[in-house]
Amino acid sequence: MSTLIKYSIAVFACLLVVFLSLDIRRIDKDNKKSNGFDAVMYTTNLWENELPAVAEKAAGLSGLLDALRSDPVSAISTNGYKLGISKTVYFFCKGSGTVESIDEEDIWVTLADGSRIQIATDFIFGNAVRDGSGIVNIDDFLNMTDFNNVSVALNKFVKNKVVAGLKTKAKPGLRIDFAGAFELNETKPDLAAIRVIPVVAALNPPLHE
Amino acid sequence: MFLMVLLPFLSGCRKQEQVQGKQRIAVIISTLNNPWFVVLAENAAERARELGYEAQIFDSQNNSAKEAEHFDNVIAMGYAAILFNPTDADGSVLNVERAKAAGVPTFCMDREINSPDAAASQILSDNFTGCVKLGQYFVKQMNKKGSYVEILGLVGDNNTWNRSNGFHSVVDEFPDLKMVAQQSADFDRNKALEVMETIMQANPDIDAVFCGNDAMALGVYQAVLAAGKEDRIKVFGFDGSDDAINSIAQGKMSATVMQFPVLEARTSAELANSYIRGERGFKKKTPVEVVLVTPANVSEYLTKK
């Protein structure tokens, strides 16, 4: 009996040593490193204090599309922004058009010059707003994680403050006034597939009414 | 102590030699035990040689102590610049700062260090944005619903989390996409195969697997094939390795993200050359865009690197 107790204590002691020597932690613990950068606070300031001026000064989309059709190299260098070594160019633009149709992820709009574009209402990802604005400098950030978190936060602002409810209120024939960003591949620019991520979007009655 | 007295003398001798011969550029690389980094290192060294320098590759073997040793040697031997792929985003900062203080500029390649001004410039793969693109494709392929597994790379590596975070910044917006398991396989093909076999036993109804690199994706595909589930489970990778590109072309893997190590390496060597010739004011960070490769565009990448 006493031998059994001795073995039990020895086994318990061994198990205790093994347990105490284990460091059990969540696999994503290394993902929680923080250097104190608050992407939401940074983006709130950007959204409230800087983006309105960018939207106000943005190029008119019809004129920009004309320029991209006639002299894409010049239009890209004048109005576009590229990040690093890349074939993707980002633009900020503003415009007005008539709602033509509404699908799951976009409102299709016809501009006064007849161009058809999409205004995104869902599936809003990527860096169009951050990089199209031209006001967020990668060298101001400690690392790529912080820089990319600005895009994530900006896209959430678009979803929560601009497009929430836009799709349900949009009806064919209404006028939509917008400002926002879009991207193009500079080697294969597809001007028939312009998809604007809006930072401003307002639905109004048609102009002729 | 003896070495400390000797090093400045050696350094002086080396600098004297370089006045007469070619200047030297060091390529300090995190590991040469991975073909991707071999391509990075060899192309950096080759471009440096084309530009008229002597170039030598130093393998840190994923060991920060060895990396620090390489920096000490390179500084003491009077190298003109360092092309650097770090082992640790935080831990490598001191090495780069030491080189900077000694007047040796460092140019980071592919992996970043968490310092705004220690390196002369950093040429980085945009892992996060690549996985945002992959995440969007993943969501569409899955019709916004289903069960999936994530196989992570090394959990201490910044790129592991940049890829994972980019992917989740998209996929987590779709509540009907459920991650049933998330496990690390250390960027290793065999480990990924074993991990996937175990995960499939506990989760028989998996629809897709997102892997942090192509090596793991190919290991996962092997496990899926052995289980006879290759028609059901979609496998997604990252890197754009030749094997992954071929796998996509053959209808096996679903997609990957192509990185451009040759471009990163050559650009870093060219920046170092400009710096040595007196140019300053480089961008601190230059991301290199990555490209989503799917069956729709895989033919463009079958022969490219």
Short mmCIF file of C-alpha atoms in Angstrom, two decimals:
data_model
loop_
_atom_site.label_atom_id
_atom_site.label_comp_id
_atom_site.label_asym_id
_atom_site.label_seq_id
_atom_site.Cartn_x
_atom_site.Cartn_y
_atom_site.Cartn_z
CA MET A 1 0.00 0.00 0.00
CA SER A 2 2.72 2.38 1.00
CA THR A 3 4.53 1.51 -2.26
CA LEU A 4 1.39 2.40 -4.22
CA ILE A 5 1.19 5.75 -2.44
CA LYS A 6 4.87 6.38 -3.14
CA TYR A 7 4.41 5.61 -6.85
CA SER A 8 1.29 7.75 -7.00
CA ILE A 9 3.13 10.69 -5.45
CA ALA A 10 6.05 10.19 -7.82
CA VAL A 11 3.75 10.04 -10.87
CA PHE A 12 1.82 13.11 -9.63
CA ALA A 13 5.11 14.99 -9.09
CA CYS A 14 6.28 14.08 -12.60
CA LEU A 15 2.98 15.21 -14.12
CA LEU A 16 3.19 18.46 -12.14
CA VAL A 17 6.72 19.13 -13.41
CA VAL A 18 5.67 18.41 -17.00
CA PHE A 19 2.58 20.63 -16.67
CA LEU A 20 4.53 23.52 -15.13
CA SER A 21 7.19 23.31 -17.82
CA LEU A 22 4.62 23.70 -20.62
CA ASP A 23 3.89 27.13 -22.06
CA ILE A 24 0.41 26.81 -23.51
CA ARG A 25 -0.68 29.84 -25.48
CA ARG A 26 -2.90 30.72 -28.42
CA ILE A 27 -1.25 30.28 -31.80
CA ASP A 28 -2.05 33.88 -32.72
CA LYS A 29 -0.33 35.33 -29.64
CA ASP A 30 2.58 36.45 -31.83
CA ASN A 31 0.06 38.30 -33.95
CA LYS A 32 -0.87 40.65 -31.12
CA LYS A 33 2.40 42.58 -31.04
CA SER A 34 1.61 46.27 -30.85
CA ASN A 35 3.76 49.34 -31.12
CA GLY A 36 0.99 51.63 -29.90
CA PHE A 37 -0.26 52.69 -33.33
CA ASP A 38 -4.03 53.20 -33.27
CA ALA A 39 -5.27 52.77 -36.86
CA VAL A 40 -8.84 53.75 -35.99
CA MET A 41 -7.79 57.00 -34.30
CA TYR A 42 -5.45 57.84 -37.18
CA THR A 43 -8.17 57.08 -39.73
CA THR A 44 -10.81 59.05 -37.84
CA ASN A 45 -8.62 62.13 -38.10
CA LEU A 46 -7.99 61.43 -41.78
CA TRP A 47 -11.69 60.90 -42.47
CA GLU A 48 -12.90 63.96 -40.61
CA ASN A 49 -10.16 66.47 -41.29
CA GLU A 50 -8.32 65.59 -44.48
CA LEU A 51 -10.40 63.47 -46.85
CA PRO A 52 -13.17 66.09 -47.29
CA ALA A 53 -10.63 68.46 -48.86
CA VAL A 54 -9.28 65.65 -51.08
CA ALA A 55 -12.83 64.87 -52.23
CA GLU A 56 -13.54 68.55 -52.88
CA LYS A 57 -10.42 69.01 -55.02
CA ALA A 58 -10.72 65.65 -56.84
CA ALA A 59 -10.77 65.53 -60.62
CA GLY A 60 -14.18 65.21 -62.30
CA LEU A 61 -14.62 61.59 -63.36
CA SER A 62 -15.90 62.35 -66.89
CA GLY A 63 -12.91 64.57 -67.62
CA LEU A 64 -10.54 62.05 -66.06
CA LEU A 65 -11.94 59.23 -68.21
CA ASP A 66 -11.55 61.43 -71.30
CA ALA A 67 -7.96 62.10 -70.37
CA LEU A 68 -7.32 58.39 -69.75
CA ARG A 69 -8.76 57.54 -73.17
CA SER A 70 -6.81 60.17 -75.08
CA ASP A 71 -3.44 60.25 -73.26
CA PRO A 72 -3.27 57.63 -70.51
CA VAL A 73 0.42 58.20 -69.69
CA SER A 74 -0.14 61.89 -69.03
CA ALA A 75 -3.43 61.29 -67.18
CA ILE A 76 -1.76 58.75 -64.92
CA SER A 77 1.20 60.98 -64.11
CA THR A 78 -1.04 64.01 -63.48
CA ASN A 79 -3.87 62.42 -61.50
CA GLY A 80 -2.77 58.95 -60.41
CA TYR A 81 -0.82 57.59 -57.47
CA LYS A 82 1.27 54.44 -57.41
CA LEU A 83 2.65 52.73 -54.36
CA GLY A 84 6.18 51.42 -54.72
CA ILE A 85 6.93 49.14 -57.65
CA SER A 86 3.51 48.41 -59.06
CA LYS A 87 1.31 48.34 -62.13
CA THR A 88 -1.75 49.46 -60.17
CA VAL A 89 -2.57 53.17 -60.27
CA TYR A 90 -5.06 54.79 -57.91
CA PHE A 91 -7.19 57.86 -58.61
CA PHE A 92 -9.50 60.08 -56.61
CA CYS A 93 -12.46 61.49 -58.48
CA LYS A 94 -15.86 63.09 -58.07
CA GLY A 95 -18.94 63.17 -60.25
CA SER A 96 -22.66 62.86 -60.75
CA GLY A 97 -24.72 60.39 -62.67
CA THR A 98 -28.00 58.57 -62.98
CA VAL A 99 -28.62 55.29 -61.20
CA GLU A 100 -29.20 52.68 -63.85
CA SER A 101 -29.41 49.45 -61.87
CA ILE A 102 -28.50 47.94 -58.52
CA ASP A 103 -26.86 44.56 -58.04
CA GLU A 104 -25.50 42.64 -55.05
CA GLU A 105 -22.27 44.58 -54.75
CA ASP A 106 -22.60 47.74 -56.84
CA ILE A 107 -24.81 50.52 -58.07
CA TRP A 108 -24.42 50.97 -61.82
CA VAL A 109 -24.37 54.63 -62.81
CA THR A 110 -24.43 56.42 -66.16
CA LEU A 111 -22.50 59.70 -66.22
CA ALA A 112 -23.67 62.69 -68.25
CA ASP A 113 -21.21 61.81 -71.04
CA GLY A 114 -22.69 58.30 -71.31
CA SER A 115 -19.86 56.45 -69.48
CA ARG A 116 -21.05 53.58 -67.29
CA ILE A 117 -19.36 53.11 -63.93
CA GLN A 118 -19.96 51.20 -60.71
CA ILE A 119 -20.25 52.64 -57.22
CA ALA A 120 -19.30 49.90 -54.73
CA THR A 121 -21.80 49.08 -51.99
CA ASP A 122 -20.26 45.79 -50.84
CA PHE A 123 -17.01 43.87 -51.24
CA ILE A 124 -15.04 46.97 -50.28
CA PHE A 125 -11.42 45.94 -49.82
CA GLY A 126 -7.96 47.01 -50.92
CA ASN A 127 -6.03 50.26 -50.90
CA ALA A 128 -7.91 52.49 -53.35
CA VAL A 129 -9.01 55.10 -50.78
CA ARG A 130 -5.72 55.15 -48.86
CA ASP A 131 -3.48 55.34 -51.91
CA GLY A 132 -5.85 57.26 -54.23
CA SER A 133 -6.08 60.08 -51.68
CA GLY A 134 -2.36 60.78 -52.05
CA ILE A 135 -2.14 61.94 -48.44
CA VAL A 136 -1.03 58.77 -46.63
CA ASN A 137 2.75 58.34 -46.83
CA ILE A 138 4.13 54.86 -46.19
CA ASP A 139 7.33 56.34 -44.74
CA ASP A 140 5.31 57.82 -41.86
CA PHE A 141 4.61 54.30 -40.54
CA LEU A 142 6.84 52.03 -38.51
CA ASN A 143 5.89 48.95 -40.51
CA MET A 144 3.62 47.60 -43.23
CA THR A 145 1.16 46.23 -40.68
CA ASP A 146 0.35 49.72 -39.40
CA PHE A 147 0.18 51.09 -42.95
CA ASN A 148 -2.17 48.31 -44.07
CA ASN A 149 -4.37 48.70 -41.01
CA VAL A 150 -5.14 52.22 -42.25
CA SER A 151 -6.68 50.70 -45.41
CA VAL A 152 -8.69 48.24 -43.34
CA ALA A 153 -10.01 51.06 -41.12
CA LEU A 154 -10.77 53.34 -44.10
CA ASN A 155 -12.74 50.58 -45.82
CA LYS A 156 -14.76 50.07 -42.63
CA PHE A 157 -15.52 53.80 -42.54
CA VAL A 158 -16.77 53.56 -46.13
CA LYS A 159 -18.98 50.61 -45.22
CA ASN A 160 -20.36 52.15 -42.03
CA LYS A 161 -20.61 55.82 -42.96
CA VAL A 162 -21.17 55.92 -46.72
CA VAL A 163 -22.65 52.78 -48.21
CA ALA A 164 -24.73 51.54 -45.27
CA GLY A 165 -28.28 51.91 -46.54
CA LEU A 166 -27.22 53.33 -49.90
CA LYS A 167 -28.13 50.19 -51.82
CA THR A 168 -31.63 49.98 -50.33
CA LYS A 169 -32.34 53.66 -51.03
CA ALA A 170 -30.96 53.61 -54.57
CA LYS A 171 -33.58 53.42 -57.31
CA PRO A 172 -33.10 53.54 -61.07
CA GLY A 173 -33.49 57.10 -62.31
CA LEU A 174 -32.26 58.81 -59.14
CA ARG A 175 -29.23 61.10 -59.37
CA ILE A 176 -26.18 60.11 -57.37
CA ASP A 177 -23.46 62.62 -56.44
CA PHE A 178 -20.26 60.96 -55.34
CA ALA A 179 -16.56 61.28 -54.63
CA GLY A 180 -14.22 58.39 -54.16
CA ALA A 181 -11.30 56.34 -55.36
CA PHE A 182 -10.73 53.70 -58.01
CA GLU A 183 -7.86 51.63 -59.33
CA LEU A 184 -6.60 50.78 -62.78
CA ASN A 185 -3.94 48.48 -64.12
CA GLU A 186 -1.65 50.81 -66.06
CA THR A 187 -0.63 48.16 -68.59
CA LYS A 188 -4.17 46.94 -69.24
CA PRO A 189 -6.48 49.84 -68.26
CA ASP A 190 -10.10 48.69 -68.51
CA LEU A 191 -12.10 51.91 -68.61
CA ALA A 192 -15.33 49.95 -69.00
CA ALA A 193 -14.88 48.48 -65.52
CA ILE A 194 -14.34 51.55 -63.33
CA ARG A 195 -15.46 50.73 -59.80
CA VAL A 196 -15.46 53.69 -57.42
CA ILE A 197 -15.13 53.14 -53.67
CA PRO A 198 -17.15 56.11 -52.44
CA VAL A 199 -16.17 58.35 -49.52
CA VAL A 200 -19.14 60.59 -50.33
CA ALA A 201 -22.40 59.44 -51.92
CA ALA A 202 -25.75 61.22 -51.94
CA LEU A 203 -28.92 60.21 -53.74
CA ASN A 204 -31.06 63.03 -55.13
CA PRO A 205 -34.04 63.39 -57.43
CA PRO A 206 -33.18 63.57 -61.14
CA LEU A 207 -32.02 67.03 -62.28
CA HIS A 208 -34.87 67.50 -64.77
CA GLU A 209 -37.58 67.13 -62.08
CA MET B 1 40.04 42.08 -26.07
CA PHE B 2 42.71 41.05 -28.52
CA LEU B 3 40.10 41.07 -31.31
CA MET B 4 38.84 44.51 -30.29
CA VAL B 5 42.36 45.88 -30.64
CA LEU B 6 42.86 44.03 -33.90
CA LEU B 7 39.55 44.84 -35.64
CA PRO B 8 40.18 48.54 -36.38
CA PHE B 9 43.57 47.57 -37.80
CA LEU B 10 42.03 44.84 -39.96
CA SER B 11 39.30 47.22 -41.07
CA GLY B 12 41.91 49.79 -42.04
CA CYS B 13 43.81 47.19 -44.03
CA ARG B 14 40.67 46.07 -45.83
CA LYS B 15 39.69 49.62 -46.74
CA GLN B 16 43.21 50.14 -48.07
CA GLU B 17 42.80 47.03 -50.26
CA GLN B 18 39.49 48.32 -51.64
CA VAL B 19 40.97 51.59 -52.75
CA GLN B 20 43.12 49.48 -55.04
CA GLY B 21 40.45 46.85 -55.96
CA LYS B 22 36.70 46.50 -56.23
CA GLN B 23 34.38 47.66 -53.48
CA ARG B 24 32.39 44.89 -51.83
CA ILE B 25 28.72 44.38 -51.13
CA ALA B 26 27.54 41.83 -48.55
CA VAL B 27 24.32 39.85 -49.00
CA ILE B 28 23.18 38.71 -45.54
CA ILE B 29 20.25 36.34 -45.92
CA SER B 30 17.96 34.83 -43.26
CA THR B 31 18.32 31.28 -44.58
CA LEU B 32 19.61 29.47 -47.62
CA ASN B 33 17.67 26.40 -46.60
CA ASN B 34 14.69 27.62 -48.61
CA PRO B 35 14.85 27.94 -52.42
CA TRP B 36 12.93 31.23 -52.38
CA PHE B 37 15.66 32.91 -50.33
CA VAL B 38 18.37 31.32 -52.45
CA VAL B 39 16.85 33.06 -55.48
CA LEU B 40 16.75 36.33 -53.52
CA ALA B 41 20.38 36.04 -52.37
CA GLU B 42 21.85 34.89 -55.67
CA ASN B 43 20.11 37.58 -57.69
CA ALA B 44 21.17 40.31 -55.27
CA ALA B 45 24.78 39.14 -55.47
CA GLU B 46 24.63 38.74 -59.24
CA ARG B 47 23.28 42.27 -59.77
CA ALA B 48 25.93 43.69 -57.43
CA ARG B 49 28.61 41.93 -59.51
CA GLU B 50 27.10 43.28 -62.73
CA LEU B 51 27.40 46.74 -61.23
CA GLY B 52 31.11 46.20 -60.64
CA TYR B 53 31.27 45.08 -57.02
CA GLU B 54 32.59 42.00 -55.33
CA ALA B 55 29.62 40.31 -53.68
CA GLN B 56 29.55 37.71 -50.95
CA ILE B 57 26.54 35.85 -49.53
CA PHE B 58 26.28 35.21 -45.78
CA ASP B 59 23.74 32.66 -44.51
CA SER B 60 22.22 33.53 -41.10
CA GLN B 61 20.60 30.06 -40.89
CA ASN B 62 17.52 31.66 -39.30
CA ASN B 63 19.71 32.36 -36.27
CA SER B 64 19.82 35.92 -34.96
CA ALA B 65 23.18 35.33 -33.22
CA LYS B 66 24.74 34.22 -36.49
CA GLU B 67 23.22 37.23 -38.21
CA ALA B 68 24.79 39.57 -35.62
CA GLU B 69 28.12 37.85 -36.18
CA HIS B 70 27.86 38.42 -39.95
CA PHE B 71 27.18 42.11 -39.36
CA ASP B 72 30.22 42.39 -37.09
CA ASN B 73 32.42 40.79 -39.72
CA VAL B 74 31.00 42.79 -42.61
CA ILE B 75 31.42 46.07 -40.74
CA ALA B 76 34.97 45.19 -39.66
CA MET B 77 35.93 44.14 -43.18
CA GLY B 78 34.87 47.47 -44.66
CA TYR B 79 32.06 46.37 -46.97
CA ALA B 80 30.49 49.29 -48.83
CA ALA B 81 26.85 48.18 -48.34
CA ILE B 82 24.68 45.35 -47.05
CA LEU B 83 21.75 43.77 -48.90
CA PHE B 84 19.81 42.25 -46.07
CA ASN B 85 17.02 39.77 -45.53
CA PRO B 86 16.43 39.84 -41.75
CA THR B 87 15.71 36.95 -39.42
CA ASP B 88 13.57 39.03 -37.06
CA ALA B 89 11.68 42.30 -37.60
CA ASP B 90 12.54 43.57 -34.11
CA GLY B 91 15.69 41.64 -33.28
CA SER B 92 17.54 42.64 -36.45
CA VAL B 93 17.12 46.39 -35.90
CA LEU B 94 20.22 46.62 -33.65
CA ASN B 95 22.40 45.02 -36.32
CA VAL B 96 21.24 47.50 -38.94
CA GLU B 97 21.75 50.40 -36.55
CA ARG B 98 25.27 49.19 -35.80
CA ALA B 99 26.08 49.11 -39.50
CA LYS B 100 24.59 52.57 -39.97
CA ALA B 101 26.70 53.95 -37.13
CA ALA B 102 29.77 52.47 -38.84
CA GLY B 103 28.82 54.17 -42.11
CA VAL B 104 27.67 50.99 -43.87
CA PRO B 105 24.19 51.40 -45.40
CA THR B 106 21.76 48.49 -45.21
CA PHE B 107 19.07 47.74 -47.79
CA CYS B 108 16.40 45.33 -46.57
CA MET B 109 14.95 42.88 -49.07
CA ASP B 110 11.53 41.23 -48.82
CA ARG B 111 11.27 41.21 -45.02
CA GLU B 112 11.07 44.47 -43.12
CA ILE B 113 12.58 45.60 -39.86
CA ASN B 114 10.53 47.56 -37.36
CA SER B 115 12.50 50.79 -37.55
CA PRO B 116 11.64 53.89 -39.54
CA ASP B 117 15.21 55.01 -40.23
CA ALA B 118 17.84 52.35 -39.46
CA ALA B 119 17.95 50.98 -43.02
CA ALA B 120 18.83 53.20 -45.97
CA SER B 121 15.81 51.69 -47.73
CA GLN B 122 13.56 48.63 -47.58
CA ILE B 123 12.23 46.83 -50.68
CA LEU B 124 9.33 44.73 -49.45
CA SER B 125 6.84 42.27 -50.84
CA ASP B 126 3.34 43.57 -50.11
CA ASN B 127 2.18 40.37 -48.38
CA PHE B 128 -0.89 41.88 -46.73
CA THR B 129 -2.31 43.34 -49.93
CA GLY B 130 -1.53 40.10 -51.78
CA CYS B 131 -3.63 38.19 -49.29
CA VAL B 132 -6.42 40.78 -49.52
CA LYS B 133 -6.58 39.93 -53.24
CA LEU B 134 -6.39 36.21 -52.49
CA GLY B 135 -9.06 36.57 -49.78
CA GLN B 136 -11.47 38.22 -52.23
CA TYR B 137 -10.93 35.44 -54.77
CA PHE B 138 -11.32 32.84 -51.99
CA VAL B 139 -14.67 34.33 -50.92
CA LYS B 140 -15.99 34.28 -54.49
CA GLN B 141 -14.78 30.72 -55.10
CA MET B 142 -16.51 29.63 -51.91
CA ASN B 143 -19.74 31.51 -52.74
CA LYS B 144 -19.33 33.23 -49.35
CA LYS B 145 -19.94 30.08 -47.31
CA GLY B 146 -18.25 26.88 -46.12
CA SER B 147 -15.66 25.49 -43.70
CA TYR B 148 -11.99 26.18 -44.14
CA VAL B 149 -8.61 25.59 -42.54
CA GLU B 150 -5.68 28.00 -42.28
CA ILE B 151 -2.12 26.63 -42.27
CA LEU B 152 0.24 29.29 -40.93
CA GLY B 153 3.98 29.68 -41.53
CA LEU B 154 6.47 30.37 -38.73
CA VAL B 155 4.47 32.07 -35.98
CA GLY B 156 7.36 34.41 -35.08
CA ASP B 157 7.67 35.77 -38.62
CA ASN B 158 6.07 39.12 -39.62
CA ASN B 159 5.21 37.80 -43.09
CA THR B 160 3.19 34.95 -41.58
CA TRP B 161 0.91 37.44 -39.87
CA ASN B 162 0.85 40.00 -42.68
CA ARG B 163 -0.48 37.22 -44.92
CA SER B 164 -2.89 35.87 -42.34
CA ASN B 165 -4.17 39.35 -41.41
CA GLY B 166 -4.63 40.35 -45.05
CA PHE B 167 -6.62 37.19 -45.70
CA HIS B 168 -8.77 37.57 -42.58
CA SER B 169 -9.39 41.29 -43.23
CA VAL B 170 -11.55 40.04 -46.12
CA VAL B 171 -12.78 36.58 -45.16
CA ASP B 172 -13.88 37.50 -41.62
CA GLU B 173 -16.44 39.88 -43.13
CA PHE B 174 -18.41 36.82 -44.28
CA PRO B 175 -19.94 35.06 -41.27
CA ASP B 176 -20.90 31.93 -43.22
CA LEU B 177 -17.23 31.19 -43.85
CA LYS B 178 -16.12 29.23 -40.78
CA MET B 179 -12.49 28.58 -39.92
CA VAL B 180 -12.54 25.12 -38.31
CA ALA B 181 -8.80 24.86 -37.65
CA GLN B 182 -5.74 27.14 -37.68
CA GLN B 183 -2.38 25.49 -37.26
CA SER B 184 1.26 26.24 -38.01
CA ALA B 185 3.38 24.06 -40.31
CA ASP B 186 6.45 26.34 -40.26
CA PHE B 187 6.42 26.96 -44.05
CA ASP B 188 7.37 23.27 -44.43
CA ARG B 189 5.79 20.98 -47.03
CA ASN B 190 6.12 17.71 -45.08
CA LYS B 191 4.91 19.26 -41.85
CA ALA B 192 1.88 20.70 -43.69
CA LEU B 193 1.06 17.26 -45.07
CA GLU B 194 1.10 15.74 -41.57
CA VAL B 195 -0.85 18.62 -40.03
CA MET B 196 -3.50 18.39 -42.75
CA GLU B 197 -3.90 14.62 -42.32
CA THR B 198 -4.60 15.14 -38.62
CA ILE B 199 -6.98 18.05 -39.23
CA MET B 200 -8.99 16.07 -41.80
CA GLN B 201 -9.54 13.26 -39.29
CA ALA B 202 -11.22 15.67 -36.88
CA ASN B 203 -12.95 17.74 -39.58
CA PRO B 204 -14.26 15.57 -42.42
CA ASP B 205 -16.26 18.36 -44.09
CA ILE B 206 -13.61 20.90 -45.03
CA ASP B 207 -14.20 22.90 -48.21
CA ALA B 208 -10.94 24.84 -48.53
CA VAL B 209 -7.47 25.41 -47.10
CA PHE B 210 -5.54 28.68 -47.08
CA CYS B 211 -1.79 28.15 -46.68
CA GLY B 212 0.82 30.82 -45.84
CA ASN B 213 3.14 29.61 -48.61
CA ASP B 214 3.17 27.35 -51.65
CA ALA B 215 5.35 24.66 -50.10
CA MET B 216 2.70 24.09 -47.42
CA ALA B 217 -0.09 24.31 -50.02
CA LEU B 218 1.56 21.53 -52.03
CA GLY B 219 1.92 19.41 -48.90
CA VAL B 220 -1.72 20.01 -48.05
CA TYR B 221 -2.77 19.10 -51.60
CA GLN B 222 -0.85 15.83 -51.24
CA ALA B 223 -2.80 15.02 -48.06
CA VAL B 224 -6.09 15.97 -49.72
CA LEU B 225 -5.26 13.80 -52.74
CA ALA B 226 -4.37 10.83 -50.53
CA ALA B 227 -7.73 11.21 -48.80
CA GLY B 228 -9.50 11.27 -52.20
CA LYS B 229 -10.96 14.73 -51.50
CA GLU B 230 -9.19 16.69 -54.24
CA ASP B 231 -12.48 17.45 -56.02
CA ARG B 232 -14.03 18.92 -52.89
CA ILE B 233 -11.25 20.77 -51.06
CA LYS B 234 -9.82 23.90 -52.69
CA VAL B 235 -6.19 24.70 -51.82
CA PHE B 236 -4.78 28.23 -51.87
CA GLY B 237 -1.11 29.19 -51.45
CA PHE B 238 1.28 32.13 -51.56
CA ASP B 239 4.67 32.76 -53.26
CA GLY B 240 4.16 31.86 -56.92
CA SER B 241 6.64 28.96 -56.91
CA ASP B 242 7.08 27.01 -60.14
CA ASP B 243 5.49 23.92 -58.59
CA ALA B 244 2.44 25.89 -57.46
CA ILE B 245 2.04 27.58 -60.84
CA ASN B 246 2.19 24.17 -62.54
CA SER B 247 -0.28 22.79 -60.02
CA ILE B 248 -2.76 25.58 -60.81
CA ALA B 249 -2.26 25.03 -64.56
CA GLN B 250 -3.05 21.33 -64.04
CA GLY B 251 -6.26 22.16 -62.16
CA LYS B 252 -4.97 21.02 -58.76
CA MET B 253 -4.35 24.09 -56.58
CA SER B 254 -6.92 26.90 -56.85
CA ALA B 255 -4.72 30.00 -56.61
CA THR B 256 -1.50 31.52 -55.32
CA VAL B 257 0.03 34.98 -55.05
CA MET B 258 3.11 35.62 -57.18
CA GLN B 259 6.01 37.44 -55.52
CA PHE B 260 8.97 38.82 -57.43
CA PRO B 261 12.20 38.00 -55.55
CA VAL B 262 14.40 38.70 -58.58
CA LEU B 263 12.99 42.21 -58.93
CA GLU B 264 13.36 42.86 -55.18
CA ALA B 265 16.95 41.63 -55.15
CA ARG B 266 18.07 43.53 -58.23
CA THR B 267 16.37 46.75 -57.11
CA SER B 268 18.08 46.54 -53.72
CA ALA B 269 21.50 46.12 -55.36
CA GLU B 270 20.80 49.06 -57.67
CA LEU B 271 19.81 51.27 -54.73
CA ALA B 272 22.98 50.28 -52.90
CA ASN B 273 24.98 51.21 -55.99
CA SER B 274 23.26 54.62 -56.15
CA TYR B 275 23.97 55.17 -52.46
CA ILE B 276 27.64 54.31 -52.84
CA ARG B 277 27.82 56.79 -55.73
CA GLY B 278 26.53 59.52 -53.44
CA GLU B 279 22.79 59.52 -54.04
CA ARG B 280 20.56 60.03 -50.98
CA GLY B 281 16.91 60.64 -50.14
CA PHE B 282 15.56 57.17 -51.01
CA LYS B 283 12.06 56.16 -50.03
CA LYS B 284 12.34 54.42 -46.68
CA LYS B 285 9.98 51.66 -47.78
CA THR B 286 9.15 50.51 -51.28
CA PRO B 287 6.50 47.80 -51.48
CA VAL B 288 6.65 45.53 -54.51
CA GLU B 289 3.21 44.65 -55.81
CA VAL B 290 2.30 40.96 -55.87
CA VAL B 291 -0.10 39.34 -58.33
CA LEU B 292 -2.97 36.93 -57.81
CA VAL B 293 -2.53 33.86 -60.03
CA THR B 294 -5.61 31.78 -60.79
CA PRO B 295 -6.57 29.39 -63.59
CA ALA B 296 -7.73 32.48 -65.52
CA ASN B 297 -4.25 34.04 -65.80
CA VAL B 298 -1.86 31.17 -64.94
CA SER B 299 -0.68 30.87 -68.55
CA GLU B 300 1.01 34.28 -68.21
CA TYR B 301 3.21 32.94 -65.40
CA LEU B 302 4.05 29.42 -66.57
CA THR B 303 7.47 30.41 -67.84
CA LYS B 304 8.08 33.65 -65.91
CA LYS B 305 9.94 34.03 -62.64
#
